[in-house]
Coordinates of C-alpha atoms in Angstrom, one line a residue:
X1 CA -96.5 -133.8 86.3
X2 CA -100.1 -132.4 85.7
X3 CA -100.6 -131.5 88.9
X4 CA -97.6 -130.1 89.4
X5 CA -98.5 -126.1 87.5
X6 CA -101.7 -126.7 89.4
X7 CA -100.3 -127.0 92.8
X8 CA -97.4 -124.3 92.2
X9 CA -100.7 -121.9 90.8
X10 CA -102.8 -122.6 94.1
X11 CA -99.4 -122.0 95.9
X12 CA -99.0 -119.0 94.7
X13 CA -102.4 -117.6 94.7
X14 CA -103.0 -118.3 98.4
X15 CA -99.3 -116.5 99.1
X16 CA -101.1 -113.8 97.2
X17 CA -104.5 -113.6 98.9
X18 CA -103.2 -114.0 102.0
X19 CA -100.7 -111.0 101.0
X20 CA -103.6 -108.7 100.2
X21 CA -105.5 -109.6 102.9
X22 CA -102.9 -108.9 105.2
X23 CA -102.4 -106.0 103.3
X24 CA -105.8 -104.7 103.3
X25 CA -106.1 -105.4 107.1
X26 CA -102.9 -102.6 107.0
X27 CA -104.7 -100.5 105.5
X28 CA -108.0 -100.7 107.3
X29 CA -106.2 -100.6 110.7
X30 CA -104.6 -97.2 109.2
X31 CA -107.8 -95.7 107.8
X32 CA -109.8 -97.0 111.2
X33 CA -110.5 -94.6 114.0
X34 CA -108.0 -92.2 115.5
X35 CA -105.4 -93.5 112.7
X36 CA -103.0 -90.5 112.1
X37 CA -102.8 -91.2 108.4
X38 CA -106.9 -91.2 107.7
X39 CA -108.6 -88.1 106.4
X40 CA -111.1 -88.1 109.3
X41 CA -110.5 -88.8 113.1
X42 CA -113.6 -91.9 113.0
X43 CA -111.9 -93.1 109.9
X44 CA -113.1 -94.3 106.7
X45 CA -116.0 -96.6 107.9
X46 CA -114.7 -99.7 106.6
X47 CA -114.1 -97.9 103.3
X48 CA -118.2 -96.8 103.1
X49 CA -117.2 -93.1 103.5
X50 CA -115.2 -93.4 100.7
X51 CA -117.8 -95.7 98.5
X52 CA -120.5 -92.7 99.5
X53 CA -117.9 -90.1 98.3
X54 CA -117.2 -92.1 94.9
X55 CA -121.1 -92.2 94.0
X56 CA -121.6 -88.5 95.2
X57 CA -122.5 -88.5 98.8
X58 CA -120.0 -86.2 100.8
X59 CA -120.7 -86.2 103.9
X60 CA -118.5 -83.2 105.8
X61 CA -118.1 -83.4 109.9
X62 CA -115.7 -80.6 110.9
X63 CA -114.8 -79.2 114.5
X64 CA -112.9 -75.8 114.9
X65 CA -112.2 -74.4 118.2
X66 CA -110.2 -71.1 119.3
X67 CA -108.8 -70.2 122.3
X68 CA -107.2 -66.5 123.4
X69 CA -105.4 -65.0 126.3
X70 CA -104.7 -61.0 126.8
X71 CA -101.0 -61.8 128.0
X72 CA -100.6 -57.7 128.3
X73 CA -102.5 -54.9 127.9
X74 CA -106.0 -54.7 126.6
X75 CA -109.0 -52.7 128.2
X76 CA -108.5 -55.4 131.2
X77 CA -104.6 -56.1 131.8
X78 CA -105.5 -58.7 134.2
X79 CA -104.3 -62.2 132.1
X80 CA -107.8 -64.0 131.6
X81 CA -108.7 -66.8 128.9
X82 CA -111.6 -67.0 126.2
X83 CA -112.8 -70.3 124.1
X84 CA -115.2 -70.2 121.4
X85 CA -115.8 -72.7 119.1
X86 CA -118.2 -74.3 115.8
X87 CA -119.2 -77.5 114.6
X88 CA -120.4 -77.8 111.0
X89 CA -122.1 -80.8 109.9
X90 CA -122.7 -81.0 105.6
X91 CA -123.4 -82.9 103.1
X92 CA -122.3 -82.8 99.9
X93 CA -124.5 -84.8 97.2
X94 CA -123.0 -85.0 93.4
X95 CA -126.5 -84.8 91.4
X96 CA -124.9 -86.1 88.0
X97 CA -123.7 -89.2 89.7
X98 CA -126.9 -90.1 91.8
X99 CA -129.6 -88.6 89.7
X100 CA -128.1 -88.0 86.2
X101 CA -128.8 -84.2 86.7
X102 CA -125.3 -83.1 83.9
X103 CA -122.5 -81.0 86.2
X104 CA -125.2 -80.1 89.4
X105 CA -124.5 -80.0 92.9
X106 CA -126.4 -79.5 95.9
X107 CA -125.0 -78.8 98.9
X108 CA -126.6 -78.3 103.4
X109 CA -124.6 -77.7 106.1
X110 CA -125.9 -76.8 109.6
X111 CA -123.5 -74.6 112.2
X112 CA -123.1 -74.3 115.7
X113 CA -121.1 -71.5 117.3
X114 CA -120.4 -71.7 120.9
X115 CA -118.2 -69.9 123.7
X116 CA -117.0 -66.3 124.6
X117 CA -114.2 -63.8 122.7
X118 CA -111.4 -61.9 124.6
X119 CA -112.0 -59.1 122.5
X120 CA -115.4 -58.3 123.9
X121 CA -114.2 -57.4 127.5
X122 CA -110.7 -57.8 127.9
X123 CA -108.8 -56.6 125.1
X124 CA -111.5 -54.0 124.0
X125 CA -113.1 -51.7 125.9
X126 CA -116.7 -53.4 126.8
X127 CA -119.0 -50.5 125.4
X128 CA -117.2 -50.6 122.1
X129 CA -115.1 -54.2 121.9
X130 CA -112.5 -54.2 119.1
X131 CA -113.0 -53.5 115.5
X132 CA -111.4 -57.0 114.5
X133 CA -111.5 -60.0 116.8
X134 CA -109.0 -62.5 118.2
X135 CA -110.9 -65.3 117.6
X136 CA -112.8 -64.9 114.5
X137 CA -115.0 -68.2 114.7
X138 CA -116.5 -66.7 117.7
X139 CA -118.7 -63.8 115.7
X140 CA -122.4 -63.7 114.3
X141 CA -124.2 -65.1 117.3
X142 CA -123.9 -68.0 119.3
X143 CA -126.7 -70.0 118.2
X144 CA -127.0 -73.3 115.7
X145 CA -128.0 -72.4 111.9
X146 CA -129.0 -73.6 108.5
X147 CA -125.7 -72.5 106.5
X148 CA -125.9 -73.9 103.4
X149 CA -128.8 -74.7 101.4
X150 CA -128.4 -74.7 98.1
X151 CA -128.1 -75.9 94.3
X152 CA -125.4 -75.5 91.7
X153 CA -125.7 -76.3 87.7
X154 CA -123.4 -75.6 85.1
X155 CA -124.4 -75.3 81.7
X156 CA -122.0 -75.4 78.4
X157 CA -119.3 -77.1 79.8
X158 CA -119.8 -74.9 83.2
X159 CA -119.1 -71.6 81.0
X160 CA -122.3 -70.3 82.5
X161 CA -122.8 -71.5 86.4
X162 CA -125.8 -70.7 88.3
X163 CA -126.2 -71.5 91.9
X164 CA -129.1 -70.7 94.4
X165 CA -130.8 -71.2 97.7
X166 CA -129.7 -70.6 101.6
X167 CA -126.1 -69.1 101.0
X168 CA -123.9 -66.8 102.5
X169 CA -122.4 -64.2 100.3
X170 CA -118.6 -64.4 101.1
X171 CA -118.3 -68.6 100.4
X172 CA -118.5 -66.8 96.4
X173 CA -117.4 -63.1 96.7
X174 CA -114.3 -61.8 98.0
X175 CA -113.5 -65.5 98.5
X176 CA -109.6 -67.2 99.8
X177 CA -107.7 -69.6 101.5
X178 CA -106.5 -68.3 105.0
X179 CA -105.8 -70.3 108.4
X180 CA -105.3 -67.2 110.5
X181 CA -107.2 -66.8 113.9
X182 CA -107.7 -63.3 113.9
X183 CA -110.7 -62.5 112.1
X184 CA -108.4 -59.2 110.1
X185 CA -106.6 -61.6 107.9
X186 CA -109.2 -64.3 106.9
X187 CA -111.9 -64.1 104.3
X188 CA -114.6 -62.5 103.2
X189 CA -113.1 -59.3 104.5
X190 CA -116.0 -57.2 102.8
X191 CA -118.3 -58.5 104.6
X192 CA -117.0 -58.1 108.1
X193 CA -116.8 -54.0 107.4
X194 CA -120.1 -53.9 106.3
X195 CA -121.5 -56.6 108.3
X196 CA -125.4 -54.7 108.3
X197 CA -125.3 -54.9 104.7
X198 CA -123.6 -58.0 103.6
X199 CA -123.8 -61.0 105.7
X200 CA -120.8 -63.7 105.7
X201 CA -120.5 -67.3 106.8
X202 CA -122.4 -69.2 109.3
X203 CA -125.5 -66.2 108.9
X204 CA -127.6 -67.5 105.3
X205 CA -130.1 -65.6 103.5
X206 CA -131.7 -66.2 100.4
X207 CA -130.3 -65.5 97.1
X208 CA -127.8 -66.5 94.6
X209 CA -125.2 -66.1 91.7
X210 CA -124.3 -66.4 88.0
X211 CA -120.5 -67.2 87.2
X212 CA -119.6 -66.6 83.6
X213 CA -116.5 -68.9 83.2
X214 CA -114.9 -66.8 79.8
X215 CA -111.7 -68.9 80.0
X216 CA -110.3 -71.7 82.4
X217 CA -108.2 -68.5 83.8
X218 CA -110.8 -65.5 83.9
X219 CA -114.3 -65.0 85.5
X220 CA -117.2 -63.0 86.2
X221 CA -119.8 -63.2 88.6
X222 CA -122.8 -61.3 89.7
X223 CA -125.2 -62.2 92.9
X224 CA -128.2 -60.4 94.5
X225 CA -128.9 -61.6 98.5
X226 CA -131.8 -61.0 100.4
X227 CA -130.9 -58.7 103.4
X228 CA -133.1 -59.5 106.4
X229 CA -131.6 -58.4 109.6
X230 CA -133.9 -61.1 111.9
X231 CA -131.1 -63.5 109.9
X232 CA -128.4 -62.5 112.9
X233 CA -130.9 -63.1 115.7
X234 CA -130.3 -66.0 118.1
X235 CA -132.5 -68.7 117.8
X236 CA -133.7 -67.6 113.8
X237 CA -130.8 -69.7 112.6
X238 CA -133.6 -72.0 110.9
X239 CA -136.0 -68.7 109.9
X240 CA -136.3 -69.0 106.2
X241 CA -139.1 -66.4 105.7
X242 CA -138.2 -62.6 104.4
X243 CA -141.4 -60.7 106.2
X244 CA -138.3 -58.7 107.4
X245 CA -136.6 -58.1 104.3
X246 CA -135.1 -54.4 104.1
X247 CA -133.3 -54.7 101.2
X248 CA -130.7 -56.6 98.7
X249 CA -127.2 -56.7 98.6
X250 CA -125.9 -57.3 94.6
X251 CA -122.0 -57.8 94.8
X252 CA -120.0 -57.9 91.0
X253 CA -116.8 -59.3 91.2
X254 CA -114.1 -60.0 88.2
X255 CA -111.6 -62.9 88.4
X256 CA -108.2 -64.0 87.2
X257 CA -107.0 -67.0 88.1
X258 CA -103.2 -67.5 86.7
X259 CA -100.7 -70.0 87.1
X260 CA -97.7 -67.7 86.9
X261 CA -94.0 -69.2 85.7
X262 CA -93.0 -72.6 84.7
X263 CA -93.9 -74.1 87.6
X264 CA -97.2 -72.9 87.1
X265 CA -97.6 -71.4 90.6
X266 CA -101.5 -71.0 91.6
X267 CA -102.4 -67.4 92.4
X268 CA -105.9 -65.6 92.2
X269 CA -106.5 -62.1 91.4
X270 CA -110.3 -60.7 92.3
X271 CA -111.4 -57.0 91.9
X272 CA -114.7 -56.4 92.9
X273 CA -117.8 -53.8 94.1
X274 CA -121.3 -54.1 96.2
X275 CA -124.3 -52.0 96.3
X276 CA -127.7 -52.6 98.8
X277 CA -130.9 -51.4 97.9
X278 CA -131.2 -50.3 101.6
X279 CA -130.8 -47.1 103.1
X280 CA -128.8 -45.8 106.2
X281 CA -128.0 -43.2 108.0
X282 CA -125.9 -40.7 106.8
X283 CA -123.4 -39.8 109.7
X284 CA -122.4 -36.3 108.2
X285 CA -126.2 -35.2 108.6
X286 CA -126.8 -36.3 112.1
X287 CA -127.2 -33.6 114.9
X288 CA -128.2 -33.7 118.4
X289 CA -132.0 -33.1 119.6
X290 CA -133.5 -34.0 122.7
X291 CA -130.3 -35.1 123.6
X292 CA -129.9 -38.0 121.4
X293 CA -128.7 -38.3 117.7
X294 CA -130.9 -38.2 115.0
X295 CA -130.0 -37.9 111.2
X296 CA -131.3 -36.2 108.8
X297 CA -130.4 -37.7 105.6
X298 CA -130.2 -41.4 104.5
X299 CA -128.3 -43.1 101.3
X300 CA -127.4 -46.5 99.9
X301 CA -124.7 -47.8 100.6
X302 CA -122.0 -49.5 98.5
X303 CA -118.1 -50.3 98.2
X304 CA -115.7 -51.9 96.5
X305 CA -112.8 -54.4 97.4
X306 CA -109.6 -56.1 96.2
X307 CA -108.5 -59.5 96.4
X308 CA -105.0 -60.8 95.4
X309 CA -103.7 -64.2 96.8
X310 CA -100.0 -66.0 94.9
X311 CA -98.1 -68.8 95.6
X312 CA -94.5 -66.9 94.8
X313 CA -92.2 -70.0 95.1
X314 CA -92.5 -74.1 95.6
X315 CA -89.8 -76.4 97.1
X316 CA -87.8 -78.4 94.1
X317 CA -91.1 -78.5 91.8
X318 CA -93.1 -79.5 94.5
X319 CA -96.4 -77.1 94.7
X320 CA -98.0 -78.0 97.9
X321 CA -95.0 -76.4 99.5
X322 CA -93.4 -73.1 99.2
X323 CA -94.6 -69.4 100.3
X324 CA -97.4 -67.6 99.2
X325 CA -98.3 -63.6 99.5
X326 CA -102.0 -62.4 100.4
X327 CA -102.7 -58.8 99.7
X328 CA -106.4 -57.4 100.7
X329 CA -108.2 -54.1 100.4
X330 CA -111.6 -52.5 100.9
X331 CA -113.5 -49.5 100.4
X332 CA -116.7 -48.7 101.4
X333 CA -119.1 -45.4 101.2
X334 CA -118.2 -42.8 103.8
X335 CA -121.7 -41.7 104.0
X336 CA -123.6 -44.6 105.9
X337 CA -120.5 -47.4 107.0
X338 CA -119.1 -46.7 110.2
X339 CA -115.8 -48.1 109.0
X340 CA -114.8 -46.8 105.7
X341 CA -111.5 -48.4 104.4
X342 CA -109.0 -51.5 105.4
X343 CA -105.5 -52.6 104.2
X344 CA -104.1 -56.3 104.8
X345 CA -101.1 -58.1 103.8
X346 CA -99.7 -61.4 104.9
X347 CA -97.4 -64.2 103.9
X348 CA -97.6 -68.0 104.6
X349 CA -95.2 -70.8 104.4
X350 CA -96.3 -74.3 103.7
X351 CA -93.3 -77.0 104.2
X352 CA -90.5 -74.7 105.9
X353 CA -88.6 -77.5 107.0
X354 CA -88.1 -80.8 104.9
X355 CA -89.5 -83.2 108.0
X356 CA -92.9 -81.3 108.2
X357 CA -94.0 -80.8 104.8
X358 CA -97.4 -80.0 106.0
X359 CA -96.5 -77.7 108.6
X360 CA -97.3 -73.8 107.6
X361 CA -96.3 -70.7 109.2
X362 CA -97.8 -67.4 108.7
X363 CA -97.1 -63.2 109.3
X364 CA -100.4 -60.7 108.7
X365 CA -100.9 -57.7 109.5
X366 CA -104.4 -55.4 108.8
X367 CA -105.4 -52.3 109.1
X368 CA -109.3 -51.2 109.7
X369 CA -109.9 -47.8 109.6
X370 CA -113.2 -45.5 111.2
X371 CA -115.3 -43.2 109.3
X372 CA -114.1 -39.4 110.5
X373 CA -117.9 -38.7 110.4
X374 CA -118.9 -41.2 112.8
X375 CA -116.1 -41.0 115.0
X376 CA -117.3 -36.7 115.3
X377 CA -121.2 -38.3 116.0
X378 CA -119.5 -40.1 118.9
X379 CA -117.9 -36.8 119.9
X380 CA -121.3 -34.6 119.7
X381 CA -123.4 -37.5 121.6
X382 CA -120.7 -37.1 124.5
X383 CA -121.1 -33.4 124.3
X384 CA -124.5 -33.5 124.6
X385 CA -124.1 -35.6 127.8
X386 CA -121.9 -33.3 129.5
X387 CA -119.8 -36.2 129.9
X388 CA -115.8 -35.8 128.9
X389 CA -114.3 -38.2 131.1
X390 CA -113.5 -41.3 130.1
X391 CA -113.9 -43.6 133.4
X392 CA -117.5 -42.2 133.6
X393 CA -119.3 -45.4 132.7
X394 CA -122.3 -43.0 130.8
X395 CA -119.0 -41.9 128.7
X396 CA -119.2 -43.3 125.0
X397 CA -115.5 -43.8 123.9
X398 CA -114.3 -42.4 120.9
X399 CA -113.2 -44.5 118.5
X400 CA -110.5 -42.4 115.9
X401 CA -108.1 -43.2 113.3
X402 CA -107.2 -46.8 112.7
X403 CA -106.9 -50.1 115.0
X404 CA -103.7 -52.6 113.3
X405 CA -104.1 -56.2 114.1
X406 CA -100.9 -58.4 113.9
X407 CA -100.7 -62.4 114.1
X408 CA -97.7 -65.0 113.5
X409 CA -98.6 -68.1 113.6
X410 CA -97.6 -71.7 113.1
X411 CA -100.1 -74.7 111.9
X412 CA -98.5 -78.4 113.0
X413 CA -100.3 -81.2 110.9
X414 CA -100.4 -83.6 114.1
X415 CA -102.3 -86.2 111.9
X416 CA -104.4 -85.7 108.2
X417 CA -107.5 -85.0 110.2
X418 CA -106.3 -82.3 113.0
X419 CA -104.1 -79.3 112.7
X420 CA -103.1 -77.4 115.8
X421 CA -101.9 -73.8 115.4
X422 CA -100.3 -71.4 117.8
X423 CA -100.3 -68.0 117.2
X424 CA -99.1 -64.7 118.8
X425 CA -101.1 -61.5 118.1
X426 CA -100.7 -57.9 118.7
X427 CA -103.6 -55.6 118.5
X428 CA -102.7 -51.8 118.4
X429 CA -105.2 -49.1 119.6
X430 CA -107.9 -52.1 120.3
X431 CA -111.4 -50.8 119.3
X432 CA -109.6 -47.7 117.9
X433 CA -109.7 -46.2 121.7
X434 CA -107.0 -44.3 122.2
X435 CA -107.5 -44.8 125.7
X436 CA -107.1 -48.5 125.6
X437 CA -103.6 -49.7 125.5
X438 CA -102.3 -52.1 122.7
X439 CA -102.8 -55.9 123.2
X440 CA -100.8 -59.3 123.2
X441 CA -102.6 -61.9 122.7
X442 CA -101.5 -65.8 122.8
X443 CA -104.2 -68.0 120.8
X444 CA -104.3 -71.5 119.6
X445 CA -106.8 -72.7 116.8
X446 CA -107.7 -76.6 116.4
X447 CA -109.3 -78.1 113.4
X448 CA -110.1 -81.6 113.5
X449 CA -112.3 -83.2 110.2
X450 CA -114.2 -85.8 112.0

């Protein structure tokens, strides 16, 4: 009767083990390679990629690729195809879990951008392209970079955060969330106005910010970069020298980040300004001689933007779903940018429909706008040409008013680690050529986290 417990306890462990081994097996089979329920497409390594993450090594393999087709109208209205793509490889290490280093974080990631845009040639006239672009992960050079290089530490319970090293200024400033292909409705939209003076994402430079953390709801930041224009150059992706330095960008930015209602919906709220030690031309001073432009006067340039991004509703208390509102603005100096103000506003939808809860569908629209003073240097260069007709290929085209880039789009989560989104977008006065006839454009984005 001893024996009897015993045999029903050995019993009933073994139907247990064998139960979690078969379960495991489940769940290793699921998390294994091309498994549509793992995070990554190789899967979880036998459950090592998850260990690594656990005791601070994050190790980030990410492939994004965009495609676009001129369906009508453009610069060239015969239908042609572009592809341009990036892979970014990172790694994430937690510094306080592997060396004991309190709330500190470093972070390297290496880029590589790839292909050709439909905005250069087809949609925009060649000699000017478009002021946006169709397939934003195409711009900053085709070449392979050192991203990210940099540390993080927080001090007094991350109230004061100081971070340093290889960075790119928009991953911190004039910073959001947006899947959309055209490069109009994304992030870091300061930056892509004002490209000479501040450089966004893959294109590093040295430099840095402190982030003042007053309240779990409000910030404030302050950064100075390094502005080094060999930084753009092909091949100078892994330059870390500043021989070349003409300059600093220091961007201020103020932050609130509320959860609004009693569903506590996410939103944040940035306002924000810029100014680089380097000088530019003024386009109001600059006058013919010798037949080409020359100005007379040169400033510093700065600006100012605004960021606001809220989720407005969830789906029965459920905050991963519902639609969210995006509002974007910029200013910069009408003395030395040749773009001097732009408008966007979208709205996305995460979980429309009950069976795809991870499905999102998106409306933008954005407006970028040309300085009047550069648009009247393009004038007086023609002038002094003796050229007036547009089809002359010496003729430099005129670029006035505002170009408007519109994009719907739908994302479908085919499995945790690859998104696929379609998208339909309509560029009006491409380039802002009046000559060059609006634009629809059919694109598809793919993101797969290998």
């Amino acid at each position: 009767m001893a024996n009897k417990p015993s045999l029903r306890f050995n019993k009933l462990t073994l139907a247990c083990t064998v139960g979690l081994l078969f379960g495991s097996a489940q769940v290793l089979a699921a998390e294994g390679p091309f498994s549509p329920t793992s995070t990554y497409m190789l899967g979880d390594w036998g459950g090592e990629r998850t260990a690594l993450k656990d005791d601070g090594v994050d190790f980030q393999v990410n492939y994004t690729g965009e495609a676009g087709s001129n369906f009508a109208g453009g610069y060239d209205t015969n239908t042609t195809a572009r592809y341009s793509d990036q892979w970014q490889f990172g790694v994430d290490l937690d510094l306080d879990k592997l060396l004991n280093w309190k709330d500190t974080e470093f972070q390297m990631t290496v880029t590589n951008r790839n292909g050709r845009n439909i905005s250069n040639d087809a949609v925009g006239d060649p000699r000017t392209s478009t002021l946006s672009s169709s397939q934003e992960v195409w711009g900053r050079g085709q070449t392979t970079r050192l991203t990210q290089f940099w540390i993080r530490q927080g001090y007094f319970d991350d109230t004061l955060d100081i971070k340093a090293g290889r960075v790119t200024v928009g991953e911190d400033f004039d910073s959001l969330k947006s899947n959309f292909q055209n490069l109009a409705l994304g992030s870091g939209q300061a930056g892509n106005w004002r490209g000479d003076r501040w450089y966004n994402w893959p294109v590093s430079q040295w430099g840095g910010r402190i982030k003042l953390n007053l309240s779990p709801e409000y910030y404030a930041q302050v950064g100075i970069y390094n502005q080094n224009p060999k930084n753009y150059d092909t091949g100078n992706g892994f330059r870390l020298d500043t021989s070349n330095s003409i300059g600093n960008l220091i961007p201020l930015e103020f932050g609130w980040l509320p959860k609004l209602g009693p569903e506590e919906l996410p939103g944040k709220y940035a306002l924000g300004a810029y100014y680089s030690s380097t000088k530019g031309n003024v386009y109001s001073s600059g006058e013919i001689q010798n037949g080409a432009m020359t100005y007379s006067d040169e400033a510093h340039s700065y600006g100012g933007y605004l960021l606001v991004q809220q989720q407005l509703t969830s789906v029965n208390g459920n905050k991963d779903r519902g639609l969210s509102l995006t509002v974007q603005a910029v200013m910069n100096d009408k003395k030395t940018s040749s773009t001097d103000n732009y408008q966007s506003v979208a709205l996305t939808y995460m979980g429309l429909f009950d069976g795809r809860p991870k499905d999102e569908i998106g409306f933008g629209v954005g407006r970028i706008h040309v300085n009047d003073d550069f648009t009247q240097t393009q004038r007086d260069q023609n002038n002094a040409n003796g050229v007036n007709n547009y089809s002359n290929p010496t003729y430099l085209p005129v670029q006035s008013g505002a170009e408007y880039n519109y994009e719907l789009y739908y994302g479908i989560r085919a499995t945790e680690w690859m998104t696929i989104r379609p998208n339909l977008q309509y560029i009006a006065a491409p380039g802002a050529v009046s000559q060059v006839k609006d634009a629809f454009v059919g694109g598809v984005t793919v993101n797969v986290a290998l």
